[in-house]
Tab-separated table of C-alpha atoms in Angstrom:
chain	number	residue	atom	x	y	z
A	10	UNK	CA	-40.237	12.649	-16.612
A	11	UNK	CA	-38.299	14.563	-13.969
A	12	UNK	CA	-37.312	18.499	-14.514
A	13	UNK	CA	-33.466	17.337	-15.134
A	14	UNK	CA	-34.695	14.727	-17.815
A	15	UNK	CA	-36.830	17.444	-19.131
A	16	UNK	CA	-34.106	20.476	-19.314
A	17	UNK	CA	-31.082	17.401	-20.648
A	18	UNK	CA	-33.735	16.500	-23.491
A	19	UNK	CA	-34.410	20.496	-24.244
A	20	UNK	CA	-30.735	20.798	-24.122
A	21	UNK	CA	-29.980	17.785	-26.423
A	22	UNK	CA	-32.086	19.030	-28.880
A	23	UNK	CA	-30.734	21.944	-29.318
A	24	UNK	CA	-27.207	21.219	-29.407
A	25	UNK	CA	-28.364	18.679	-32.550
A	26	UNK	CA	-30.559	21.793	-34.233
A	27	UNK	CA	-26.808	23.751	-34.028
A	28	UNK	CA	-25.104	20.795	-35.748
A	29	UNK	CA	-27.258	20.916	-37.893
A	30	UNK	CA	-27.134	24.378	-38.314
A	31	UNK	CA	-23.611	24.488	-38.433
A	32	UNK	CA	-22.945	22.187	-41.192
A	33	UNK	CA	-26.010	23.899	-43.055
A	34	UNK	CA	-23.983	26.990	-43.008
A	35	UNK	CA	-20.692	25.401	-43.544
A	36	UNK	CA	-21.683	23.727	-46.938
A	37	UNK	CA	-23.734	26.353	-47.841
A	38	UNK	CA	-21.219	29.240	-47.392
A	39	UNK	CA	-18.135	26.893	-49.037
A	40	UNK	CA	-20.131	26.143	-52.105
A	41	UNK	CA	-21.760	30.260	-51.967
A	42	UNK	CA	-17.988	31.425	-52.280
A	43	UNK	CA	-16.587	28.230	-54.142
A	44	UNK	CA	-19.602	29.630	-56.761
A	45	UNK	CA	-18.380	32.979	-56.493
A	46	UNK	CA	-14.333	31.933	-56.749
A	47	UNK	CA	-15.446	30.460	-60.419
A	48	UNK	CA	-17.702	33.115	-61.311
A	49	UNK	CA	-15.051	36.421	-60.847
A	50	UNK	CA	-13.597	37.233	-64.389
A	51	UNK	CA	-10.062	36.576	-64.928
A	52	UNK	CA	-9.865	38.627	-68.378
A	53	UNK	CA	-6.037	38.725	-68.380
A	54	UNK	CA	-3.062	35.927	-67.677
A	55	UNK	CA	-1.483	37.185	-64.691
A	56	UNK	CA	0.386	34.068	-63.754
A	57	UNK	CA	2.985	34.069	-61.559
A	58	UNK	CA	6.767	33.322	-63.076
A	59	UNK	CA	8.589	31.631	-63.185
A	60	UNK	CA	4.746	29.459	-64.492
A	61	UNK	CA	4.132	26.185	-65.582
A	62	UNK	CA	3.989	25.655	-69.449
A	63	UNK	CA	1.373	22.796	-69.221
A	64	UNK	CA	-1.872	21.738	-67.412
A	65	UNK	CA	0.194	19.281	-65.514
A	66	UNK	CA	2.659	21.858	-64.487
A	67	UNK	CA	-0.325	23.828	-62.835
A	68	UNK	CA	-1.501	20.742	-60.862
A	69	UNK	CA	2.425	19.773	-59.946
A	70	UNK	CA	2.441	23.826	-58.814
A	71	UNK	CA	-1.001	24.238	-56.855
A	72	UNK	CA	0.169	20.565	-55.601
A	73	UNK	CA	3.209	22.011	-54.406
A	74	UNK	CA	1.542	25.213	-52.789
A	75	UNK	CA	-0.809	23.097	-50.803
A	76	UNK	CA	1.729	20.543	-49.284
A	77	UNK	CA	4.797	22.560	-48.836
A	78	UNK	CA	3.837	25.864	-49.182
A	79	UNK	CA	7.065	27.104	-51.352
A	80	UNK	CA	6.559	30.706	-51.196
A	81	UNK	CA	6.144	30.769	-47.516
A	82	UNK	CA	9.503	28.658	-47.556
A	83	UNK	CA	11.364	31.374	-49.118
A	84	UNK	CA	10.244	34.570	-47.262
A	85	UNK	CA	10.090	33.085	-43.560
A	86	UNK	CA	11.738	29.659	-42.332
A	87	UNK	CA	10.540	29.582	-38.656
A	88	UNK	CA	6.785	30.886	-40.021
A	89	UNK	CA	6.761	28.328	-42.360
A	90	UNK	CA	7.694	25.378	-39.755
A	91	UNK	CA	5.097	26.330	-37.726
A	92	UNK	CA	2.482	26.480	-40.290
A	93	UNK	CA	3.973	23.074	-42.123
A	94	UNK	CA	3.557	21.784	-38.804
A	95	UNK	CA	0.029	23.257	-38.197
A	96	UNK	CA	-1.255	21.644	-41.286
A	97	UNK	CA	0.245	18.395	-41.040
A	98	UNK	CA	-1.205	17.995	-37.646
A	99	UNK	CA	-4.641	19.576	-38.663
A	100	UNK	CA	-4.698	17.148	-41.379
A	101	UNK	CA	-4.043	13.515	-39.581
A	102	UNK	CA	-6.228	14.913	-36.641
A	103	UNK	CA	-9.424	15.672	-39.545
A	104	UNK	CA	-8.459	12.429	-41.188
A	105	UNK	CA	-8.696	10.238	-37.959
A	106	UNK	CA	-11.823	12.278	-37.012
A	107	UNK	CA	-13.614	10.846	-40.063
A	108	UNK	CA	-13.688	7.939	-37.791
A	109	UNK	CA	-16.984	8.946	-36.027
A	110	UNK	CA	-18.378	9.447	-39.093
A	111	UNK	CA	-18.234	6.422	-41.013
A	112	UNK	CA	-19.305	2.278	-40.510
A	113	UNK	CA	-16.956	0.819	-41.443
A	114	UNK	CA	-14.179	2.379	-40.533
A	115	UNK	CA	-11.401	2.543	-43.544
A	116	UNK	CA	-8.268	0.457	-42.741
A	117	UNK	CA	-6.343	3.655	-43.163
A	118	UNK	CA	-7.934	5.606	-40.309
A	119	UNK	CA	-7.403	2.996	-37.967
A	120	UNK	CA	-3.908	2.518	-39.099
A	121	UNK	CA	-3.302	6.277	-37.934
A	122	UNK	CA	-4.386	5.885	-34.644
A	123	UNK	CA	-1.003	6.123	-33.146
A	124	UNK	CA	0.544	9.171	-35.242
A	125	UNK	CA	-2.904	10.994	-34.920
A	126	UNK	CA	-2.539	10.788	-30.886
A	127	UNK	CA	0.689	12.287	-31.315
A	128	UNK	CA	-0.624	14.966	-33.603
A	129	UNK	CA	-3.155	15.558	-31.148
A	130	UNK	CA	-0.508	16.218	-28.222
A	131	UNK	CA	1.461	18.512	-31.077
A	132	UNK	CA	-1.149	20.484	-32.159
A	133	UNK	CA	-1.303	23.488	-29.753
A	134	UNK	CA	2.345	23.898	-29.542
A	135	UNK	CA	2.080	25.492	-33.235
A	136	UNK	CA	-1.083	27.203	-32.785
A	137	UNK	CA	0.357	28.822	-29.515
A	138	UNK	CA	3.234	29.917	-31.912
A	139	UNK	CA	1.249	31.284	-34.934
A	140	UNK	CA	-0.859	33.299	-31.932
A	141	UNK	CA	2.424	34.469	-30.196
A	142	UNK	CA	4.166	35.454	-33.369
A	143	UNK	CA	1.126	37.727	-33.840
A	144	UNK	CA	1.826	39.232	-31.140
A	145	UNK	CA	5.301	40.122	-30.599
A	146	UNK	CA	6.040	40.918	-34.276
A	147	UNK	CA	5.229	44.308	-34.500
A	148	UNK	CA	5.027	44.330	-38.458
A	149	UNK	CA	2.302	41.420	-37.641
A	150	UNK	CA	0.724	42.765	-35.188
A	151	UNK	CA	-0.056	46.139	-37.116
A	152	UNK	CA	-1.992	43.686	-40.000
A	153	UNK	CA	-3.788	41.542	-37.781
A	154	UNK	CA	-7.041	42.114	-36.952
A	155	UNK	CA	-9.881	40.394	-34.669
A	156	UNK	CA	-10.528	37.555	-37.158
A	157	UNK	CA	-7.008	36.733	-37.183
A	158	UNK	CA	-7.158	36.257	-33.423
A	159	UNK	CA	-10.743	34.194	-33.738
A	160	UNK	CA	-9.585	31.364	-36.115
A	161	UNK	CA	-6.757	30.819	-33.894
A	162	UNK	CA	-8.431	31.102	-30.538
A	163	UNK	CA	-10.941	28.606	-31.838
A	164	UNK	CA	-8.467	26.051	-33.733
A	165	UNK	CA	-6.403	26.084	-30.253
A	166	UNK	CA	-10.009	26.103	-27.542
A	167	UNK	CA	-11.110	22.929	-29.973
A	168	UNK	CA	-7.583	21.609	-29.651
A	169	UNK	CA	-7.402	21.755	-25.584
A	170	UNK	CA	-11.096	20.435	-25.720
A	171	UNK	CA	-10.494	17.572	-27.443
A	172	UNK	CA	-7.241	16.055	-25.983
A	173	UNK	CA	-8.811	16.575	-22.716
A	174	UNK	CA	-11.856	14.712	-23.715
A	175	UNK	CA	-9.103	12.352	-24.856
A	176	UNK	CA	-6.762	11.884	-22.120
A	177	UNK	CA	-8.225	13.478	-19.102
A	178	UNK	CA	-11.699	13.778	-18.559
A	179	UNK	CA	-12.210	10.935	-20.539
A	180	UNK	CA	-15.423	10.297	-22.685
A	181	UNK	CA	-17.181	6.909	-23.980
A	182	UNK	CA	-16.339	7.116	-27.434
A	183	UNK	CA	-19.196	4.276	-28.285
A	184	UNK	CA	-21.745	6.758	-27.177
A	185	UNK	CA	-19.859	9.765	-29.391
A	186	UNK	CA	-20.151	7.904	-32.200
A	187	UNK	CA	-23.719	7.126	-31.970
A	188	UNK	CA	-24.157	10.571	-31.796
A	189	UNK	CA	-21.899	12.113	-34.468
A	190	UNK	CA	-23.957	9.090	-36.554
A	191	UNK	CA	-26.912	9.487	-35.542
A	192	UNK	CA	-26.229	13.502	-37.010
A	193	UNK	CA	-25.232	11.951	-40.362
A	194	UNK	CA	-27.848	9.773	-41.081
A	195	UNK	CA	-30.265	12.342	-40.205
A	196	UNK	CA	-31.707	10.197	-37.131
A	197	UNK	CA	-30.520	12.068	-33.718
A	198	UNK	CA	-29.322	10.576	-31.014
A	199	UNK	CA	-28.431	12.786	-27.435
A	200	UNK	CA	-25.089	13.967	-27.176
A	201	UNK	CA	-22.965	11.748	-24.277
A	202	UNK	CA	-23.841	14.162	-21.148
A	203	UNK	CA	-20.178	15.136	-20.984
A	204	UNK	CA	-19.531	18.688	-20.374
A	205	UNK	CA	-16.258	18.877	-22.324
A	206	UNK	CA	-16.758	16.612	-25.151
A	207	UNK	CA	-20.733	19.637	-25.398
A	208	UNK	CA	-17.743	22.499	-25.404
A	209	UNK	CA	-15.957	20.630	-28.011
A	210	UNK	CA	-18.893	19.953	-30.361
A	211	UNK	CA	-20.440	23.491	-29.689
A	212	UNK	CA	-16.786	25.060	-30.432
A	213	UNK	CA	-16.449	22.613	-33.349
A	214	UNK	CA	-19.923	24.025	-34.836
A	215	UNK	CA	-18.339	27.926	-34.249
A	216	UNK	CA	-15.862	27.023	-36.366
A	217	UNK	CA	-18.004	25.814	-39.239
A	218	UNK	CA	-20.373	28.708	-38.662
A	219	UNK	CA	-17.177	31.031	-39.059
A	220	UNK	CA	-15.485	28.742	-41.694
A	221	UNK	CA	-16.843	30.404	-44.797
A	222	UNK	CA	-16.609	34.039	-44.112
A	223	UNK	CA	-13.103	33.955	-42.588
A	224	UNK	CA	-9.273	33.890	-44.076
A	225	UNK	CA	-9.801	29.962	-43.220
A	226	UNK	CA	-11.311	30.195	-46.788
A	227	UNK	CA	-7.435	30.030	-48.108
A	228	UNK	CA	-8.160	26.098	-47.720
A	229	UNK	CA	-10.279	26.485	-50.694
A	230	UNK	CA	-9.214	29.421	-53.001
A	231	UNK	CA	-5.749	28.552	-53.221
A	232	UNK	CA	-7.083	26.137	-56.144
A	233	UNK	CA	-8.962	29.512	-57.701
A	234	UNK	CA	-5.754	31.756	-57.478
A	235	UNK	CA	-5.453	33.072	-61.103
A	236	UNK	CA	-1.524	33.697	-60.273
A	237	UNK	CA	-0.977	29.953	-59.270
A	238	UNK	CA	-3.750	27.907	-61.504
A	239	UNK	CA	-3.045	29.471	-65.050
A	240	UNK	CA	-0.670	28.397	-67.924
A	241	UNK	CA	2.136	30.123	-68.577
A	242	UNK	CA	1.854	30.433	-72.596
A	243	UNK	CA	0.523	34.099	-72.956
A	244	UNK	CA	2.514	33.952	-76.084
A	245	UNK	CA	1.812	31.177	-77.449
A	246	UNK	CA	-2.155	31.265	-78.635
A	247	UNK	CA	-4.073	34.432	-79.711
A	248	UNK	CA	-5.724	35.566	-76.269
A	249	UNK	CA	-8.950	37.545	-76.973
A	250	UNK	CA	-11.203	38.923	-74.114
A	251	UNK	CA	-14.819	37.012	-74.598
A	252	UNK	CA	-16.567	40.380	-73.403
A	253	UNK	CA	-14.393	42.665	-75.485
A	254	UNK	CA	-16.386	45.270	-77.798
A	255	UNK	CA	-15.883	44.322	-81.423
A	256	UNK	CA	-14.068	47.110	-83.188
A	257	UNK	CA	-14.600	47.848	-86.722
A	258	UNK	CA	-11.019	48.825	-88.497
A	259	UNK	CA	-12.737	49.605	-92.407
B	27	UNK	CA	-34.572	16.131	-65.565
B	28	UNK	CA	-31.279	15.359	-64.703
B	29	UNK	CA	-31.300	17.414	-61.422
B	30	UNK	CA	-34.411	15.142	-60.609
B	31	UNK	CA	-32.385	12.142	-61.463
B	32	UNK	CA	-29.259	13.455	-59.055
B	33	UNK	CA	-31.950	14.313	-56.378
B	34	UNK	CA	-33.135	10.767	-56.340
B	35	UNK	CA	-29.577	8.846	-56.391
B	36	UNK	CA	-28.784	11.549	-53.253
B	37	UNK	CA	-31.660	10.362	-51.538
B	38	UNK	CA	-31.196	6.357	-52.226
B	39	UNK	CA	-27.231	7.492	-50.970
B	40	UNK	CA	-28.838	8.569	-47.867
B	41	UNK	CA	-31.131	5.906	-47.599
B	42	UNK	CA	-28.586	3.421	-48.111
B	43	UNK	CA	-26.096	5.272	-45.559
B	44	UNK	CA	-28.852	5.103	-42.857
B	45	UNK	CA	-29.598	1.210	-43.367
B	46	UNK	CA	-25.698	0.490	-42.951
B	47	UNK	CA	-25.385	1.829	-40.130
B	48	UNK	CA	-25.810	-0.652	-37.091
B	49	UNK	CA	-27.161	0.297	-34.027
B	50	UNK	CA	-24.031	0.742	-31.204
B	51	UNK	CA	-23.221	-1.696	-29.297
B	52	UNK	CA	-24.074	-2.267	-26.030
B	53	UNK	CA	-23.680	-5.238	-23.298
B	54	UNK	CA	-26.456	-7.408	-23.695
B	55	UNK	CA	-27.986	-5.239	-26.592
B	56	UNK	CA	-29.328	-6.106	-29.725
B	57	UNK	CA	-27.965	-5.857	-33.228
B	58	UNK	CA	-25.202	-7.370	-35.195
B	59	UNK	CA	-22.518	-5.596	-32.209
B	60	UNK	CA	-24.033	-6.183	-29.286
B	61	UNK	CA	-21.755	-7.291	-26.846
B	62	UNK	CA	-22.023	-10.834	-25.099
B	63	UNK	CA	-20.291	-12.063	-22.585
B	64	UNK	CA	-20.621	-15.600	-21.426
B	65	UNK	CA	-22.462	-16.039	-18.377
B	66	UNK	CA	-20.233	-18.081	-16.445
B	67	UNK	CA	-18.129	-15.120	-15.952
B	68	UNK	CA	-18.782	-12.472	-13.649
B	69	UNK	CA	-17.410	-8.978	-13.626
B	70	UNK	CA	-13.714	-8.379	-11.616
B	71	UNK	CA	-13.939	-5.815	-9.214
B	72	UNK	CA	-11.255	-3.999	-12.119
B	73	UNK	CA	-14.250	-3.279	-14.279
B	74	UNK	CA	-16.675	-1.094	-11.661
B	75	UNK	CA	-17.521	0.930	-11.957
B	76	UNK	CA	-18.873	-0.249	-15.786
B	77	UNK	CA	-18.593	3.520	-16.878
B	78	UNK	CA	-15.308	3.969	-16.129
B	79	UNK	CA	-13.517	0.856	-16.979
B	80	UNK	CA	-14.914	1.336	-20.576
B	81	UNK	CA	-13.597	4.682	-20.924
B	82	UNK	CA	-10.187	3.615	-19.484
B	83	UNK	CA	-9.434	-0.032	-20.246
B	84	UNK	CA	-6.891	0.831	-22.483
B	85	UNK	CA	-4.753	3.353	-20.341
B	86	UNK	CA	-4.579	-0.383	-17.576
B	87	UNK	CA	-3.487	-1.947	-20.886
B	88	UNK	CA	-1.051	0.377	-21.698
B	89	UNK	CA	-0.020	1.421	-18.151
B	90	UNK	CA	0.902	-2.434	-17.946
B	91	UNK	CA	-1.365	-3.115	-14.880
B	92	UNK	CA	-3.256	-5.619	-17.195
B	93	UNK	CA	-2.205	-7.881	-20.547
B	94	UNK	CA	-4.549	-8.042	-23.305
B	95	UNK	CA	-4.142	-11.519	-23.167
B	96	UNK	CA	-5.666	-11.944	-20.072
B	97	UNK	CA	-8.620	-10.115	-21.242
B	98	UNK	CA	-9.385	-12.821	-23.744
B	99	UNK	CA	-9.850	-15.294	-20.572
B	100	UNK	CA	-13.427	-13.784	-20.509
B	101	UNK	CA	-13.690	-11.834	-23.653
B	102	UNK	CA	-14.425	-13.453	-27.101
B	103	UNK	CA	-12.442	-11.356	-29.145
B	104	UNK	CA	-15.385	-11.328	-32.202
B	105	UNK	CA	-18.564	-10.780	-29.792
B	106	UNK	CA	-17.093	-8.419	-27.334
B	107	UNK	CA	-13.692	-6.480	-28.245
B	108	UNK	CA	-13.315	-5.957	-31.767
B	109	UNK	CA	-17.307	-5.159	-32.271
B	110	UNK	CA	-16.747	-1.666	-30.433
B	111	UNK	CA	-13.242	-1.116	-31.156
B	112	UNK	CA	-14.280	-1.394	-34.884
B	113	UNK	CA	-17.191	0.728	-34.506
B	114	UNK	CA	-15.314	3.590	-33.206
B	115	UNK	CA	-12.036	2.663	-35.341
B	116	UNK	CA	-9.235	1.934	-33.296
B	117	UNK	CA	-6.840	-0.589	-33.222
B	118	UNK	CA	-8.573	-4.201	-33.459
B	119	UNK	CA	-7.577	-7.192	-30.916
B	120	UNK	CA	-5.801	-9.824	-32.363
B	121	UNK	CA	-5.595	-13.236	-30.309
């Protein structure tokens, strides 16, 4: 084996031990803080009016929150274009990224091919706006700190990776998937020896790493927001705290 | 008990995940999506180099330098298009 073989197997392996590592952290830390969401007391109903009288209503609400963010609607119009936008585009690009990691591929996934791509050429116009508006807003500016600036750098540096591994510097996507398999089904296979496409799976992996102890958490605990998930019938049945001291009134 | 049971049907999950997936395919390779080509055909100077061309065919398609009809001249549509283009899940070839 020659010294390059040598140094691309070294290499190989440990860009698979970060995957690894990477998604060991990201499931860990999401079901860590999912456990910890569920675990905080909520002793009093602090829902949000106008509420929802029913269990229904709370689903139609948290449904609402997560695909059209309401509340942003009302307070900023161009903020929440840009994040509506954001989403929507993070979503069909995550969606047709499932791709590399299932046989067979659902119907659906390859039926998105087309408004995926155009997602994917989309994508950093937002993200460039949500970064600038951080920026030049001095209200924003004064709240923001260095995380802020992290989940955006990374969102946009994954972004620019991948369309250029998708458009430009082109790589064999028959070889990715083996790969991104290979990770699944817990039998490695080298990465494709494709600078770009190692910056995009190494930035992808910083991302998971950061996932679960950054604001990118919201993706998760808007379903554990006590103001958005609780009924709105405070009146209605005879609320008692479970960890209340019993009082004696003889 | 019942975490040993869930432990178990994880593990046959992955077990079963890892037998369905087919090794990739590859010209001349092995496996259910290995892709053949018939002999009597050699390679247009289009497709070298090999790297390239299959990181690019489509953009010729698309561009409109090539039809995807002609394609199937050479190409079985079964045994050597729409083995990789479902394994990495885009749009299939229909003849």
């Amino acid at each position: 084996m020659t010294d390059a073989a040598m140094i691309w197997n070294l290499l190989a392996a440990l860009i698979i031990g970060l995957g690894y590592l990477a998604a060991f952290v990201f499931v860990g830390g999401l079901l860590l803080r999912i456990a910890l969401y569920i675990k905080t007391p909520v002793p009093l109903k602090i829902v949000q009016t106008p509420g929802p009288k029913s269990a229904p209503g709370v689903l139609a609400r948290i449904a609402g929150d997560v695909l059209i963010f309401p509340n942003l609607f009302q307070a900023d119009k161009l903020l929440w274009l840009g994040a509506w936008i954001f989403h929507a585009c993070l979503f069909l690009i995550l969606v047709r990224h499932t791709r590399y990691f299932l046989y067979p591929v659902p119907e659906l996934v390859i039926d998105w091919q087309t408004i995926s791509v155009y997602a994917g050429f989309f994508f950093p116009i937002p993200a460039l706006y949500l970064f600038w508006r951080r920026l030049a807003s001095s209200r924003v500016l004064y709240i923001s700190g260095l995380p802020d600036y992290i989940t955006l750098i990374l969102l946009t540096a994954i972004a620019s990776t991948g369309m250029l591994v998708h458009y430009f510097a082109r790589v064999y996507l028959v070889d990715v998937k083996a790969f991104t398999l290979g990770l699944v089904t817990f039998a490695p296979v080298p990465p494709p020896q494709h600078p770009i496409f190692i910056a995009h799976f190494l930035l992808v992996c910083a991302l998971l790493i950061w996932f679960p102890f950054s604001k990118l958490m919201h993706a998760g605990g808007i379903f554990f927001s006590p103001t958005r998930n609780q009924i709105d019938n405070v009146l209605y049945p005879r609320y008692v705290n479970k960890w209340n001291e019993e009082v004696r009134v003889d | 008990m019942n975490k040993f049971l869930l432990l178990m049907l994880l593990l046959a999950l992955a077990a079963l995940t890892i037998a369905c997936v087919p090794e990739k395919p590859v010209k001349d390779g092995h496996g259910e999506l290995a892709v053949v080509i018939d002999r009597e055909f050699t390679s247009p100077v289009t497709h070298s180099p090999l790297d390239w061309w299959q990181t690019r065919h489509f953009q010729a398609v698309n561009n409109g330098d090539i039809k995807e009809k002609d394609c199937l001249y050479c190409h079985k549509v079964e045994r050597s298009c729409n083995n990789c283009h479902g394994y990495v899940g885009v749009r299939k070839i229909v003849p």
